C-alpha atoms as an extended CHARMM CRD file, in Angstrom:
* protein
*
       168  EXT
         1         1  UNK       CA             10.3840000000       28.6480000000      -16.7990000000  PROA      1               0.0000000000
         2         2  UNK       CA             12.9230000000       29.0430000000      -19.4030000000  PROA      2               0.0000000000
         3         3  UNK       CA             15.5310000000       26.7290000000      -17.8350000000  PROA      3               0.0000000000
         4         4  UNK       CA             12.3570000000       23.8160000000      -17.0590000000  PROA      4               0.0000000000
         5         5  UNK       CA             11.4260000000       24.1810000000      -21.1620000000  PROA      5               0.0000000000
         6         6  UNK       CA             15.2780000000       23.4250000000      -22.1290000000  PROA      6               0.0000000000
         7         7  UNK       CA             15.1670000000       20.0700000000      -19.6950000000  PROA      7               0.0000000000
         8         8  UNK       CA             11.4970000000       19.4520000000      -20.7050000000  PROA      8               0.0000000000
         9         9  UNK       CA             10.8840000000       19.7650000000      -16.4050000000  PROA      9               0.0000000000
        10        10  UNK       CA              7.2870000000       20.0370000000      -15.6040000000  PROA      10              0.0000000000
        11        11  UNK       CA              6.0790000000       23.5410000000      -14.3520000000  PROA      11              0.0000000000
        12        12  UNK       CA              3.1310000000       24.0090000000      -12.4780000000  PROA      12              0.0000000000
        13        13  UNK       CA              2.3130000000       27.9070000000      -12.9310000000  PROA      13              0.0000000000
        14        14  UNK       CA             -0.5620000000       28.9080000000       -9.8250000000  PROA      14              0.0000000000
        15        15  UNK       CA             -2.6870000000       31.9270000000      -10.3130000000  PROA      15              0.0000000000
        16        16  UNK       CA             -2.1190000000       34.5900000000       -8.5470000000  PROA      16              0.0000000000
        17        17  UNK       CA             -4.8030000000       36.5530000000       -6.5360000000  PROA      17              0.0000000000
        18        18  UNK       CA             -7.9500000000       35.9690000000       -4.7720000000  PROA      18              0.0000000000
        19        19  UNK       CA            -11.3680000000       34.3720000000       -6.9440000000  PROA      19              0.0000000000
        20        20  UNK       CA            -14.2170000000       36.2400000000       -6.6180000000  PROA      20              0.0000000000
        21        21  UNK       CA            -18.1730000000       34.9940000000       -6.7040000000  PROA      21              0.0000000000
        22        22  UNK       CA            -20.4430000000       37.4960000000       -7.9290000000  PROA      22              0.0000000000
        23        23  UNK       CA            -23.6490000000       37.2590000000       -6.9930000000  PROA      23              0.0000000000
        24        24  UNK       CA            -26.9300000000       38.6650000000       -8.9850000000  PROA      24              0.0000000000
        25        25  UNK       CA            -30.0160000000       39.7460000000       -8.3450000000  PROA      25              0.0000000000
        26        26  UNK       CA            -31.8230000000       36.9180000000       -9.7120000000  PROA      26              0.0000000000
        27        27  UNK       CA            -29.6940000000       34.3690000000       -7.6420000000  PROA      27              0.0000000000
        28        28  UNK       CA            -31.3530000000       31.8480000000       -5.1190000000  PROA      28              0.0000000000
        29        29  UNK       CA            -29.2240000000       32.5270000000       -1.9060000000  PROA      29              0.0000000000
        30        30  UNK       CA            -29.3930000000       29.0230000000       -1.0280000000  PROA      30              0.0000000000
        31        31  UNK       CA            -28.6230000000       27.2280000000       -3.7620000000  PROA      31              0.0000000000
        32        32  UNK       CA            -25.7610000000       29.5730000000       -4.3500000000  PROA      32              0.0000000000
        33        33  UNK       CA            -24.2780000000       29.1870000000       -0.6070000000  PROA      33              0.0000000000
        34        34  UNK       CA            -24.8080000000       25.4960000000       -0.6100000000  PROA      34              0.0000000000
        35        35  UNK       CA            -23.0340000000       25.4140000000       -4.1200000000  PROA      35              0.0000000000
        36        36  UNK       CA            -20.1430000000       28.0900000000       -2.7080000000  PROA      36              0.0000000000
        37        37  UNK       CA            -19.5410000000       26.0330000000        0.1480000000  PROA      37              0.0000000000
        38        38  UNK       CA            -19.0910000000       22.8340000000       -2.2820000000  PROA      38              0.0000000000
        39        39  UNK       CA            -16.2460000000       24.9350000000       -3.9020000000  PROA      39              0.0000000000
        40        40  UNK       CA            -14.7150000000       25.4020000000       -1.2310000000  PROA      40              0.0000000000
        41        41  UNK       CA            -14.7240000000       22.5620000000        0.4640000000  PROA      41              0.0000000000
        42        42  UNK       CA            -13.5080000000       20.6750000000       -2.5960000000  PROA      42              0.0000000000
        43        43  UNK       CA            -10.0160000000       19.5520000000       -2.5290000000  PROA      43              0.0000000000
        44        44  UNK       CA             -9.7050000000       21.5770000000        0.6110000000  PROA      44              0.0000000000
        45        45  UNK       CA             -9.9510000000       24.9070000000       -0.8230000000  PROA      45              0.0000000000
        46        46  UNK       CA             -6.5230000000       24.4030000000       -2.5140000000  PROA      46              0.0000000000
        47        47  UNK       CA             -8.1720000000       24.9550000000       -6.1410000000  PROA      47              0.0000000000
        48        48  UNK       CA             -7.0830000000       27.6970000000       -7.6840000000  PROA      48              0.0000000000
        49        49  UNK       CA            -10.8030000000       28.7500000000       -8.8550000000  PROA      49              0.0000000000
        50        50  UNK       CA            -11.5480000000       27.6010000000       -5.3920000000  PROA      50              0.0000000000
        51        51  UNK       CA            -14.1300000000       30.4010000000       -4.3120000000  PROA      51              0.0000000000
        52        52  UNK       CA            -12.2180000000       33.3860000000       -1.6910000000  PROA      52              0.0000000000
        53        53  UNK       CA            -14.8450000000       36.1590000000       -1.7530000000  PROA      53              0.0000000000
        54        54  UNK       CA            -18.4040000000       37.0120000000       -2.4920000000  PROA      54              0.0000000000
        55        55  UNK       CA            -19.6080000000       40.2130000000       -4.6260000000  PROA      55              0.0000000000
        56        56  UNK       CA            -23.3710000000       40.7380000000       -3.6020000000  PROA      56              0.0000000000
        57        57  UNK       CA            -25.3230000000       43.6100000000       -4.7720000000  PROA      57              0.0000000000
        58        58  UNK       CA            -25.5800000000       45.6200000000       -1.1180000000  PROA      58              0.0000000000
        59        59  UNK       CA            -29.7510000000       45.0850000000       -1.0610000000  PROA      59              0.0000000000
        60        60  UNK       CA            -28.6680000000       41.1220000000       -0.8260000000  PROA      60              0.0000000000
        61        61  UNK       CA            -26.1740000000       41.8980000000        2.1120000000  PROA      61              0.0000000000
        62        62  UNK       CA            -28.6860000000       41.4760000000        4.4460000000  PROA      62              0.0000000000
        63        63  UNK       CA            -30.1220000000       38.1170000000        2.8690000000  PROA      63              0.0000000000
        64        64  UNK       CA            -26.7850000000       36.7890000000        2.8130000000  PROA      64              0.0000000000
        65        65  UNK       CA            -25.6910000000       37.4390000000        6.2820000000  PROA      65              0.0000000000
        66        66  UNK       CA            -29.2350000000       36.1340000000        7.2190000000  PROA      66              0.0000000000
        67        67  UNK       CA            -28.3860000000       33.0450000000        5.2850000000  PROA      67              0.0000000000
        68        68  UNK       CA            -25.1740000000       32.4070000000        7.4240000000  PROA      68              0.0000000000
        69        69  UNK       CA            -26.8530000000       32.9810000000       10.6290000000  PROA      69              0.0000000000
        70        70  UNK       CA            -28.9390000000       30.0740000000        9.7690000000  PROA      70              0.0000000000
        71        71  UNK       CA            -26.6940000000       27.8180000000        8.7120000000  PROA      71              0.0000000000
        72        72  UNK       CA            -24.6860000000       28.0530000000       11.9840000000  PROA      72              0.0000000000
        73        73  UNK       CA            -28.4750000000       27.9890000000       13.4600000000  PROA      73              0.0000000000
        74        74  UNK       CA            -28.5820000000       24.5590000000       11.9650000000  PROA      74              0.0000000000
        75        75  UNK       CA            -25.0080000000       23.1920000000       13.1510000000  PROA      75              0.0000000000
        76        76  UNK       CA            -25.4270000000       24.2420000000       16.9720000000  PROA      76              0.0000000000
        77        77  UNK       CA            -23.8140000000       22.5130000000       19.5980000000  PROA      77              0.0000000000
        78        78  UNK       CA            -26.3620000000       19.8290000000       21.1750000000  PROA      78              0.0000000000
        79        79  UNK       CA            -26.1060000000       21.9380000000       24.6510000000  PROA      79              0.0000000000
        80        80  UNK       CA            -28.0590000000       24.9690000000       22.9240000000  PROA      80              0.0000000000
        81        81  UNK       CA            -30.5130000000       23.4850000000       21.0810000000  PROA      81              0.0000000000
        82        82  UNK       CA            -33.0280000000       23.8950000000       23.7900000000  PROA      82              0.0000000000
        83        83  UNK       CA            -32.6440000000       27.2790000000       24.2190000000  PROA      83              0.0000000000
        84        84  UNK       CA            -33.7840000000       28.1440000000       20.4190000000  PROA      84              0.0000000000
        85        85  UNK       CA            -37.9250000000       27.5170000000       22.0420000000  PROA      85              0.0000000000
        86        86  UNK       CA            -37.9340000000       31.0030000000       23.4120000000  PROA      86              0.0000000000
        87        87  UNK       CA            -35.6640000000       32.9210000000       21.1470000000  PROA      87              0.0000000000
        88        88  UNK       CA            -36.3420000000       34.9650000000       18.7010000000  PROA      88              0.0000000000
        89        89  UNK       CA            -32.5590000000       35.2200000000       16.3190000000  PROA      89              0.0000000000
        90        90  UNK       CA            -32.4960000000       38.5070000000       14.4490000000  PROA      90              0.0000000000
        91        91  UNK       CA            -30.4120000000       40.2410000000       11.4940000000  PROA      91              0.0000000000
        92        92  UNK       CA            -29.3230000000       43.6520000000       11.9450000000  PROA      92              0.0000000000
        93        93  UNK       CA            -27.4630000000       46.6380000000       10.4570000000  PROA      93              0.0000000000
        94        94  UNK       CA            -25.3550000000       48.0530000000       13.5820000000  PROA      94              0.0000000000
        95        95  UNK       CA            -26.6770000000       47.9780000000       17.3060000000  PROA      95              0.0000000000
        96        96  UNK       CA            -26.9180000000       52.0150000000       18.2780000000  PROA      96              0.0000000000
        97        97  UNK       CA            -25.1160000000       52.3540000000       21.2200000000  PROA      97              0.0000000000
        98        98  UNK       CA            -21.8440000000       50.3800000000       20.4860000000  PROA      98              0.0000000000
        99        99  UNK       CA            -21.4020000000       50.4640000000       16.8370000000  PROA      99              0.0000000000
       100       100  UNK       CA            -18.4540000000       47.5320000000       16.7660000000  PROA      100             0.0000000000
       101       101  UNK       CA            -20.8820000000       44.9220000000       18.6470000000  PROA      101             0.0000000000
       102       102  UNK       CA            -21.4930000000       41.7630000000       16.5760000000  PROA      102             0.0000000000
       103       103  UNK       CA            -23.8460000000       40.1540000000       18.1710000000  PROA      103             0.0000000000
       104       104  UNK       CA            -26.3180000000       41.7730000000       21.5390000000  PROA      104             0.0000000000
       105       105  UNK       CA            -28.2560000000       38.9290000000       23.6450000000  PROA      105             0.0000000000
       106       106  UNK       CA            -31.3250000000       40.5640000000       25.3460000000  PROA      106             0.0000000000
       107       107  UNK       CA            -33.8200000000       38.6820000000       27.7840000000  PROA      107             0.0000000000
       108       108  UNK       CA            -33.5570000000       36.7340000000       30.7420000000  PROA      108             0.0000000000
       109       109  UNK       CA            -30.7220000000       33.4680000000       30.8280000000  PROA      109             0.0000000000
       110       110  UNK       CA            -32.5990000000       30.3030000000       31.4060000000  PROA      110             0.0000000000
       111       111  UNK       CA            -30.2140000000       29.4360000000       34.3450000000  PROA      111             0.0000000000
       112       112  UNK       CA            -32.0630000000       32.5510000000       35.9670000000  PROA      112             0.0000000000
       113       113  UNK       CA            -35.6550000000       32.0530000000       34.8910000000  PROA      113             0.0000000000
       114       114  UNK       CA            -39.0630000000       31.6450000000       37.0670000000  PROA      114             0.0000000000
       115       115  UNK       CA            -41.8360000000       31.0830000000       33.9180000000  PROA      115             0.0000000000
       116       116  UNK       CA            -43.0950000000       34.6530000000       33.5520000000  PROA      116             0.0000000000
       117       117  UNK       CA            -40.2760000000       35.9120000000       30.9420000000  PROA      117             0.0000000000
       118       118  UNK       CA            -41.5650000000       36.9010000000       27.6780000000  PROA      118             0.0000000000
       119       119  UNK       CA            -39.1030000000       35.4860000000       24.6090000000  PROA      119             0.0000000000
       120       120  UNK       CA            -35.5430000000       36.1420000000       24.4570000000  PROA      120             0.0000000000
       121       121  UNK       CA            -34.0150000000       38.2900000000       21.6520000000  PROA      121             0.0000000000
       122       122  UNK       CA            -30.2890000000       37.6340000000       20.0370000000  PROA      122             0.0000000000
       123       123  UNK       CA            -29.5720000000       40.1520000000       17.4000000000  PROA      123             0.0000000000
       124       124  UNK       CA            -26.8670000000       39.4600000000       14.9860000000  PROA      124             0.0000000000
       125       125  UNK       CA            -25.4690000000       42.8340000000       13.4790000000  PROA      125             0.0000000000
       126       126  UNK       CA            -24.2170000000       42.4250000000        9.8590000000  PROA      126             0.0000000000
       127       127  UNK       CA            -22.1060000000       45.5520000000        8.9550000000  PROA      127             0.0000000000
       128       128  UNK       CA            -19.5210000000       45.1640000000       11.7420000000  PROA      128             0.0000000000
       129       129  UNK       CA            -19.4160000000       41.2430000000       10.9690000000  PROA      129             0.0000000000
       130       130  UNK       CA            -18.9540000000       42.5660000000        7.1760000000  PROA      130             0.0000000000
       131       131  UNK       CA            -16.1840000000       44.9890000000        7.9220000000  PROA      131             0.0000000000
       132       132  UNK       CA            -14.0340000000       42.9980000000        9.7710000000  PROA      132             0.0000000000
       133       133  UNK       CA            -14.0950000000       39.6040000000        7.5970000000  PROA      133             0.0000000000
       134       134  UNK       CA            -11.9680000000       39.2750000000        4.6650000000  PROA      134             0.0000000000
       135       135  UNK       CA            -14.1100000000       36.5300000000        2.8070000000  PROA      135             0.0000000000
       136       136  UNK       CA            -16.3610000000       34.5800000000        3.2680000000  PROA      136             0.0000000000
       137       137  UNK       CA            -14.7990000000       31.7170000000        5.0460000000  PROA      137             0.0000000000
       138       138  UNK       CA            -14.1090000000       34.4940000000        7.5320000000  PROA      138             0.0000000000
       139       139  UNK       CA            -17.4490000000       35.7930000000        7.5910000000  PROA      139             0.0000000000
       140       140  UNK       CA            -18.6650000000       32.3010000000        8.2000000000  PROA      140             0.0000000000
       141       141  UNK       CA            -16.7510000000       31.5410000000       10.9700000000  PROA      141             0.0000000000
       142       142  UNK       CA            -17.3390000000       34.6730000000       12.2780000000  PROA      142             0.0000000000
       143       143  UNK       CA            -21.3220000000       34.8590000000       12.1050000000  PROA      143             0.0000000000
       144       144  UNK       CA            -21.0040000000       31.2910000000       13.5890000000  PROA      144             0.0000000000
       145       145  UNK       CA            -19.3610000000       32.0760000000       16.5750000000  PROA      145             0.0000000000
       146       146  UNK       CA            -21.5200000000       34.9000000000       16.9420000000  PROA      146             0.0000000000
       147       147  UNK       CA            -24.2500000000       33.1850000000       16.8920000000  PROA      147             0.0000000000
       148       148  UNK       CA            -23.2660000000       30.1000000000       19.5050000000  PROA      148             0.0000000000
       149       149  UNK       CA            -21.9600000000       33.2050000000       22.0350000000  PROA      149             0.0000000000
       150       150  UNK       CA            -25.0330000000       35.0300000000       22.0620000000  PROA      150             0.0000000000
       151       151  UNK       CA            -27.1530000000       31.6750000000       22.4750000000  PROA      151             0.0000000000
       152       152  UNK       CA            -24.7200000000       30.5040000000       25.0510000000  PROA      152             0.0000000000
       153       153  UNK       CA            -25.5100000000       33.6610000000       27.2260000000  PROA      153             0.0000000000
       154       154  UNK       CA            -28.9790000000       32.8970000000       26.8240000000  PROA      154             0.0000000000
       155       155  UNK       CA            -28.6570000000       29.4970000000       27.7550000000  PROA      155             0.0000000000
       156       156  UNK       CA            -26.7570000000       30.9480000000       31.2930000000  PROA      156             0.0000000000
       157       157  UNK       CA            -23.3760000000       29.9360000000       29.9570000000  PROA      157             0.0000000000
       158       158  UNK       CA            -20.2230000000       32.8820000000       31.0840000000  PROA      158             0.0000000000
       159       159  UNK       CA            -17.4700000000       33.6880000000       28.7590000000  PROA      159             0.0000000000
       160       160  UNK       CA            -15.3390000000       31.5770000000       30.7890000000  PROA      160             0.0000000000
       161       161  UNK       CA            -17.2730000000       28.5860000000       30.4310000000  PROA      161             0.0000000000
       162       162  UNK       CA            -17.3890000000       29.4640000000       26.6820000000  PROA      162             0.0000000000
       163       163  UNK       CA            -13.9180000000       29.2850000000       26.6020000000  PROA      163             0.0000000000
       164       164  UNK       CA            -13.4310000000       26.1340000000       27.7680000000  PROA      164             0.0000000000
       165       165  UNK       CA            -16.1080000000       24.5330000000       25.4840000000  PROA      165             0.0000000000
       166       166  UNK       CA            -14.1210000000       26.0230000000       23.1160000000  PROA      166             0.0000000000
       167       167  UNK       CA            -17.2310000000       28.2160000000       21.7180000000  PROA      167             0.0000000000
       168       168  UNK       CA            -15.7070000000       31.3860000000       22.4880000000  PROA      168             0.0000000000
């Protein structure tokens, strides 16, 4: 810096570290992740107030993870929209019996059904998805995937196949 002020050299100085978004109590969780995903998106994320995490009071955890399960509800691939008639999409802490599970299909695929199925259950389990995401681009991508995996299944699509859509 001291050798660009004797040659009058412009400097660009970056900030260092990541920029938080604190959430409050009061906040509308929609406006707020429509407006965080603005930031974000502007300039492709290379602003430096450009938005890397989100501080949420822990009672709004729940409402935020729920928010991001239906945004990727809304941006499903074409192939799984019918599947969405006869399932029920739900927001949990941590599934019981395998703690690190981020996402549990339950019901019958519709590759496999003969009309006398009751509705179809895809529970989305926020504290592992929480854990292992570092912000919330992460957790984004994350609940998304989630998501489109657990309605695959439930649409009678394999892991394989998942893989190849590129879903996986």
């Amino acid at each position: 810096m001291q050798a660009a002020s004797q040659n009058l050299v412009p400097v660009t100085l970056e900030l260092g570290g990541k920029s938080p978004v604190v959430i409050g109590r009061s906040a509308k969780l929609d406006l707020a992740g429509t407006r965080l995903t603005f930031g974000k998106l502007l300039n492709g994320g290379q602003l430096c107030l450009s938005p890397d995490y989100v501080l949420v009071p822990e009672d709004m955890e729940e409402q935020l993870v729920a928010r991001l399960v239906d945004e990727a509800l809304s941006s499903l691939p074409a192939e799984l929209l019918p599947v969405l008639d006869n399932v029920a999409v739900q927001v949990l802490d941590r599934d019981e019996d395998e703690p690190g599970l981020l996402g549990l299909y339950e019901g019958v695929p519709h590759t496999e059904r003969t009309g006398s199925e009751g509705p179809d259950v895809v529970s989305v389990f926020r504290l592992p998805l929480c854990e292992m995401c570092d912000d919330l681009d992460d957790l984004r991508d994350e609940v998304r995937v989630t998501v489109i995996h657990e309605l695959a299944h439930a649409a009678g699509i394999d892991d394989e196949r998942l893989d190849e859509l590129g879903w996986a």
